[in-house]
Short mmCIF file of C-alpha atoms and ligand atoms in Angstrom, two decimals:
data_model
loop_
_atom_site.label_atom_id
_atom_site.label_comp_id
_atom_site.label_asym_id
_atom_site.label_seq_id
_atom_site.Cartn_x
_atom_site.Cartn_y
_atom_site.Cartn_z
CA MET A 1 21.95 -16.39 9.12
CA ASN A 2 19.46 -18.65 11.22
CA ASN A 3 20.42 -22.47 10.87
CA ASN A 4 17.11 -23.42 10.33
CA LYS A 5 16.36 -21.15 7.67
CA PRO A 6 17.61 -21.55 4.63
CA GLU A 7 19.31 -18.16 2.86
CA LYS A 8 16.29 -16.18 1.02
CA ILE A 9 17.99 -15.83 -2.93
CA LYS A 10 17.97 -11.46 -3.04
CA THR A 11 16.86 -10.10 -6.54
CA ASP A 12 19.40 -8.20 -8.01
CA LYS A 13 17.34 -5.48 -9.56
CA SER A 14 19.87 -3.68 -11.74
CA LYS A 15 19.77 -7.26 -14.12
CA LYS A 16 17.38 -6.99 -17.07
CA ASP A 17 15.47 -9.52 -17.74
CA LEU A 18 14.37 -11.00 -14.45
CA ARG A 19 11.41 -13.29 -14.53
CA LEU A 20 9.13 -12.75 -11.37
CA GLY A 21 6.23 -15.05 -9.73
CA VAL A 22 3.37 -14.17 -8.40
CA MET A 23 0.77 -15.84 -6.16
CA GLY A 24 -1.69 -13.85 -4.66
CA GLY A 25 -4.62 -15.58 -2.18
CA VAL A 26 -6.48 -15.61 0.73
CA PHE A 27 -4.43 -18.35 1.84
CA ASP A 28 -6.78 -19.26 4.37
CA PRO A 29 -4.85 -21.41 4.93
CA ILE A 30 -2.32 -22.21 3.00
CA HIS A 31 -1.87 -25.54 1.78
CA ILE A 32 0.22 -27.46 -0.66
CA GLY A 33 -2.12 -27.18 -3.32
CA HIS A 34 0.06 -23.63 -3.29
CA LEU A 35 2.90 -24.23 -2.54
CA PHE A 36 3.30 -26.66 -5.11
CA THR A 37 2.12 -25.08 -7.11
CA ALA A 38 4.44 -22.37 -6.90
CA GLU A 39 7.34 -23.84 -7.31
CA GLU A 40 6.35 -25.73 -10.84
CA ALA A 41 6.03 -22.39 -11.57
CA ARG A 42 9.16 -21.17 -10.37
CA THR A 43 11.06 -24.45 -12.26
CA LYS A 44 8.89 -24.55 -15.40
CA PHE A 45 9.58 -20.92 -16.02
CA ASN A 46 12.43 -20.39 -14.53
CA LEU A 47 11.73 -17.44 -12.81
CA CYS A 48 14.01 -16.32 -10.03
CA LYS A 49 11.62 -15.36 -6.81
CA VAL A 50 7.52 -16.11 -6.35
CA ILE A 51 6.42 -13.49 -4.40
CA PHE A 52 2.82 -15.21 -1.91
CA VAL A 53 0.63 -11.47 -1.83
CA PRO A 54 -1.81 -13.15 1.25
CA CYS A 55 -4.99 -10.27 0.27
CA LEU A 56 -6.41 -8.42 2.87
CA GLN A 57 -9.57 -7.93 1.62
CA PRO A 58 -11.03 -10.71 -1.15
CA THR A 59 -12.38 -9.82 -4.23
CA HIS A 60 -14.79 -12.45 -4.93
CA LYS A 61 -17.55 -13.64 -2.14
CA ARG A 62 -17.01 -16.43 0.18
CA ASN A 63 -20.10 -17.85 2.29
CA ASP A 64 -18.17 -18.22 5.60
CA GLN A 65 -15.99 -15.46 8.01
CA ILE A 66 -12.38 -14.35 6.90
CA THR A 67 -10.04 -15.13 8.96
CA ASN A 68 -8.43 -12.23 10.11
CA ILE A 69 -5.34 -11.31 8.02
CA LYS A 70 -3.11 -11.68 10.89
CA HIS A 71 -3.10 -15.03 10.63
CA ARG A 72 -3.18 -15.73 7.05
CA LEU A 73 0.09 -13.81 6.92
CA LYS A 74 1.80 -15.56 9.86
CA MET A 75 0.93 -19.17 8.13
CA THR A 76 2.05 -17.75 4.65
CA TYR A 77 4.75 -16.71 6.43
CA LEU A 78 5.78 -20.16 7.91
CA ALA A 79 5.14 -21.75 5.20
CA THR A 80 7.26 -20.21 2.70
CA GLN A 81 9.96 -19.81 5.09
CA GLY A 82 11.67 -23.61 4.36
CA ASN A 83 12.40 -22.49 0.59
CA PRO A 84 15.08 -19.78 -0.56
CA TYR A 85 12.72 -19.17 -3.22
CA PHE A 86 9.71 -18.01 -1.88
CA GLU A 87 8.76 -14.75 -0.18
CA VAL A 88 6.09 -12.66 1.34
CA SER A 89 4.73 -9.49 0.05
CA GLU A 90 2.42 -7.49 2.70
CA ILE A 91 1.22 -4.77 -0.16
CA GLU A 92 -2.09 -6.14 -0.29
CA VAL A 93 -2.63 -6.22 3.61
CA HIS A 94 -1.26 -2.27 3.83
CA ARG A 95 -4.02 -1.13 1.22
CA PRO A 96 -7.34 -0.45 2.71
CA GLY A 97 -10.47 -1.95 -0.14
CA PRO A 98 -10.79 -4.69 -1.42
CA SER A 99 -7.69 -6.04 -2.87
CA TYR A 100 -7.55 -5.69 -6.59
CA THR A 101 -4.61 -7.53 -8.68
CA ILE A 102 -4.28 -4.65 -10.62
CA ASP A 103 -2.95 -2.23 -8.20
CA THR A 104 -0.91 -5.02 -7.14
CA ILE A 105 0.50 -5.81 -10.66
CA LYS A 106 1.02 -1.66 -11.03
CA GLU A 107 2.77 -1.74 -7.64
CA PHE A 108 5.17 -3.95 -8.68
CA ARG A 109 5.47 -2.61 -12.49
CA LYS A 110 6.61 0.80 -10.18
CA ILE A 111 9.33 -1.48 -7.85
CA HIS A 112 10.78 -3.67 -10.57
CA GLY A 113 10.20 -1.77 -13.89
CA TRP A 114 9.56 -3.09 -17.42
CA GLN A 115 12.28 -4.80 -18.09
CA THR A 116 11.19 -6.99 -15.51
CA ASP A 117 8.62 -10.01 -16.85
CA ILE A 118 5.98 -10.89 -14.27
CA PHE A 119 3.71 -14.48 -14.25
CA PHE A 120 0.81 -14.16 -12.16
CA ILE A 121 0.13 -17.30 -10.95
CA THR A 122 -3.54 -18.58 -10.98
CA GLY A 123 -4.93 -22.19 -10.19
CA ALA A 124 -7.42 -23.09 -12.90
CA ASP A 125 -10.95 -21.88 -11.30
CA ALA A 126 -9.03 -18.37 -10.58
CA PHE A 127 -8.71 -17.98 -13.74
CA LEU A 128 -11.62 -19.30 -15.36
CA GLU A 129 -13.06 -15.66 -13.64
CA ILE A 130 -11.28 -13.90 -15.91
CA ASP A 131 -14.44 -11.86 -16.78
CA THR A 132 -15.35 -10.67 -13.72
CA TRP A 133 -11.83 -9.82 -12.35
CA TYR A 134 -11.66 -5.74 -11.78
CA LYS A 135 -9.96 -3.73 -15.02
CA ARG A 136 -9.52 -7.24 -17.16
CA ASP A 137 -8.04 -5.83 -19.93
CA GLU A 138 -6.01 -3.47 -18.22
CA LEU A 139 -4.46 -6.88 -16.06
CA LEU A 140 -3.71 -8.36 -18.81
CA THR A 141 -1.47 -6.07 -20.58
CA LEU A 142 0.65 -5.54 -17.05
CA CYS A 143 2.38 -9.69 -16.88
CA GLN A 144 2.36 -12.60 -18.12
CA PHE A 145 -0.30 -15.33 -16.39
CA VAL A 146 0.22 -19.03 -15.70
CA ALA A 147 -2.72 -21.11 -14.65
CA ALA A 148 -2.26 -24.22 -13.10
CA THR A 149 -4.69 -26.90 -14.07
CA ARG A 150 -7.01 -27.68 -10.87
CA PRO A 151 -9.64 -30.73 -11.09
CA GLY A 152 -12.71 -29.86 -11.09
CA TYR A 153 -11.73 -27.09 -13.34
CA ASP A 154 -11.87 -27.66 -17.40
CA LEU A 155 -9.67 -24.11 -19.11
CA ASN A 156 -11.12 -25.59 -22.63
CA LYS A 157 -14.06 -23.35 -22.22
CA LEU A 158 -11.83 -20.51 -22.68
CA HIS A 159 -12.38 -17.96 -24.60
CA ASP A 160 -9.87 -18.74 -27.13
CA ASN A 161 -8.32 -15.25 -26.58
CA PHE A 162 -8.20 -15.79 -23.22
CA LYS A 163 -5.96 -18.98 -23.91
CA LYS A 164 -3.87 -17.43 -26.72
CA VAL A 165 -2.09 -15.18 -23.25
CA LEU A 166 -2.40 -17.49 -21.01
CA LYS A 167 0.32 -20.00 -19.62
CA ILE A 168 -1.56 -23.30 -18.67
CA MET A 169 0.89 -25.46 -16.73
CA GLU A 170 -0.11 -29.77 -16.22
CA ILE A 171 0.19 -30.13 -12.22
CA PRO A 172 -0.51 -33.54 -10.91
CA ALA A 173 -4.49 -33.15 -9.87
CA LEU A 174 -4.05 -31.59 -6.42
CA ALA A 175 -7.81 -31.63 -5.06
CA ILE A 176 -6.84 -30.03 -1.99
CA SER A 177 -8.68 -26.89 -0.85
CA SER A 178 -8.80 -24.41 2.13
CA THR A 179 -11.90 -24.54 2.41
CA ASP A 180 -11.79 -28.42 2.70
CA ILE A 181 -9.35 -27.72 4.82
CA ARG A 182 -11.42 -25.39 6.77
CA TYR A 183 -14.03 -27.93 6.68
CA ARG A 184 -11.63 -31.04 7.85
CA VAL A 185 -10.99 -29.02 10.88
CA LYS A 186 -14.24 -28.20 11.82
CA ASN A 187 -14.85 -31.63 11.77
CA ASN A 188 -12.76 -33.27 13.62
CA LEU A 189 -10.71 -35.12 10.40
CA SER A 190 -6.89 -35.18 9.80
CA ILE A 191 -5.21 -32.54 7.76
CA LYS A 192 -1.88 -34.11 8.16
CA TYR A 193 0.17 -33.83 4.81
CA ILE A 194 -2.06 -31.29 2.88
CA VAL A 195 -0.63 -28.85 4.77
CA LEU A 196 2.86 -28.24 5.82
CA GLU A 197 3.42 -29.78 9.86
CA GLU A 198 3.85 -25.66 10.91
CA ILE A 199 0.55 -25.10 9.38
CA ARG A 200 -1.48 -27.86 11.15
CA GLU A 201 0.16 -26.62 14.59
CA TYR A 202 -0.67 -22.78 13.86
CA ILE A 203 -4.63 -23.53 13.27
CA TYR A 204 -5.18 -26.00 16.12
CA LYS A 205 -3.00 -23.44 18.65
CA HIS A 206 -5.05 -20.50 17.68
CA LYS A 207 -8.49 -22.85 17.55
CA LEU A 208 -8.75 -20.97 14.07
CA TYR A 209 -11.87 -22.73 11.58
CA ILE A 210 -13.05 -24.94 14.61
P1 LIG B 1 -11.26 -21.66 -1.44
O1 LIG B 1 -11.32 -22.86 -1.43
O2 LIG B 1 -11.34 -21.02 0.09
O3 LIG B 1 -11.30 -20.21 -2.02
P2 LIG B 1 -8.40 -22.01 -1.78
O4 LIG B 1 -7.78 -23.33 -1.73
O5 LIG B 1 -8.80 -22.07 -2.82
O6 LIG B 1 -9.26 -21.67 -1.07
P3 LIG B 1 -7.42 -19.67 -3.06
O7 LIG B 1 -6.09 -18.88 -1.81
O8 LIG B 1 -8.42 -19.23 -2.70
O9 LIG B 1 -6.87 -21.45 -2.39
O10 LIG B 1 -5.99 -19.60 -3.49
C1 LIG B 1 -5.45 -18.83 -4.06
C2 LIG B 1 -4.85 -19.66 -5.50
O11 LIG B 1 -4.27 -20.59 -5.18
C3 LIG B 1 -5.64 -19.56 -6.48
O12 LIG B 1 -5.02 -18.96 -7.86
C4 LIG B 1 -5.78 -20.41 -6.64
O13 LIG B 1 -6.67 -21.30 -7.28
C5 LIG B 1 -4.57 -21.59 -6.55
N1 LIG B 1 -4.94 -22.93 -5.89
C6 LIG B 1 -5.31 -23.15 -4.92
N2 LIG B 1 -5.43 -24.78 -4.54
C7 LIG B 1 -5.21 -25.50 -5.60
C8 LIG B 1 -4.85 -26.09 -6.19
N3 LIG B 1 -4.83 -27.26 -5.32
N4 LIG B 1 -4.36 -26.47 -6.74
C9 LIG B 1 -4.01 -25.62 -7.81
N5 LIG B 1 -4.26 -24.25 -8.05
C10 LIG B 1 -4.18 -23.92 -6.47
MG1 LIG B 2 -9.56 -20.59 -4.29
#
């Protein structure tokens, strides 16, 4: 074992009632809002691990250029390596075309079967757009959803039908976003403490977001 890295927790696939967290995202870059949300979901819902899934091609439009997956993936590995319960999946990286969550969850279902409970973890903003998600109704039958509260996004706006399938997770307000981090780098503002130090160094070393 590498002395600097904690040993990753191995999942015993033969064991019933596995509870798996899946956190999808663009992670451009990954920040403490993502990490805290995942860790909070892991402990609150007793998950055996949380798998971070960086997307190749986001399905929701963004106005600026998305950073090459090579960098987003590397940053996701760097940010999660200190937590033995965190893993990274390259499932979407190797799947051409738009990264639809339903395709990813179906692949996890194939690997883990139906005895595993899958919890897809999102922020409130992402879940509020559920109406626009590809094959939404089918997706809702394939896994459970956890939505973390996020400043500026009110989950009470959701239709009651969605509130029923959703587990709302109250987290201390973290008004941190990748958008703001990209803006800060571009404008020479500090990003210390809102991303892990390894990520801050990686961003400057590779001259991202300038
Ligand atoms: P961007 O500003 O580029 O959209 P982001 O900070 O929203 O970036 P994403 O990669 O789009 O990050 O988000 C991945 C997932 O993490 C989404 O479900 C999003 O809602 C959630 N998330 C991101 N930041 C937070 C936060 N501060 N609190 C709670 N959830 C968050
Ligand atoms: Mg976002």
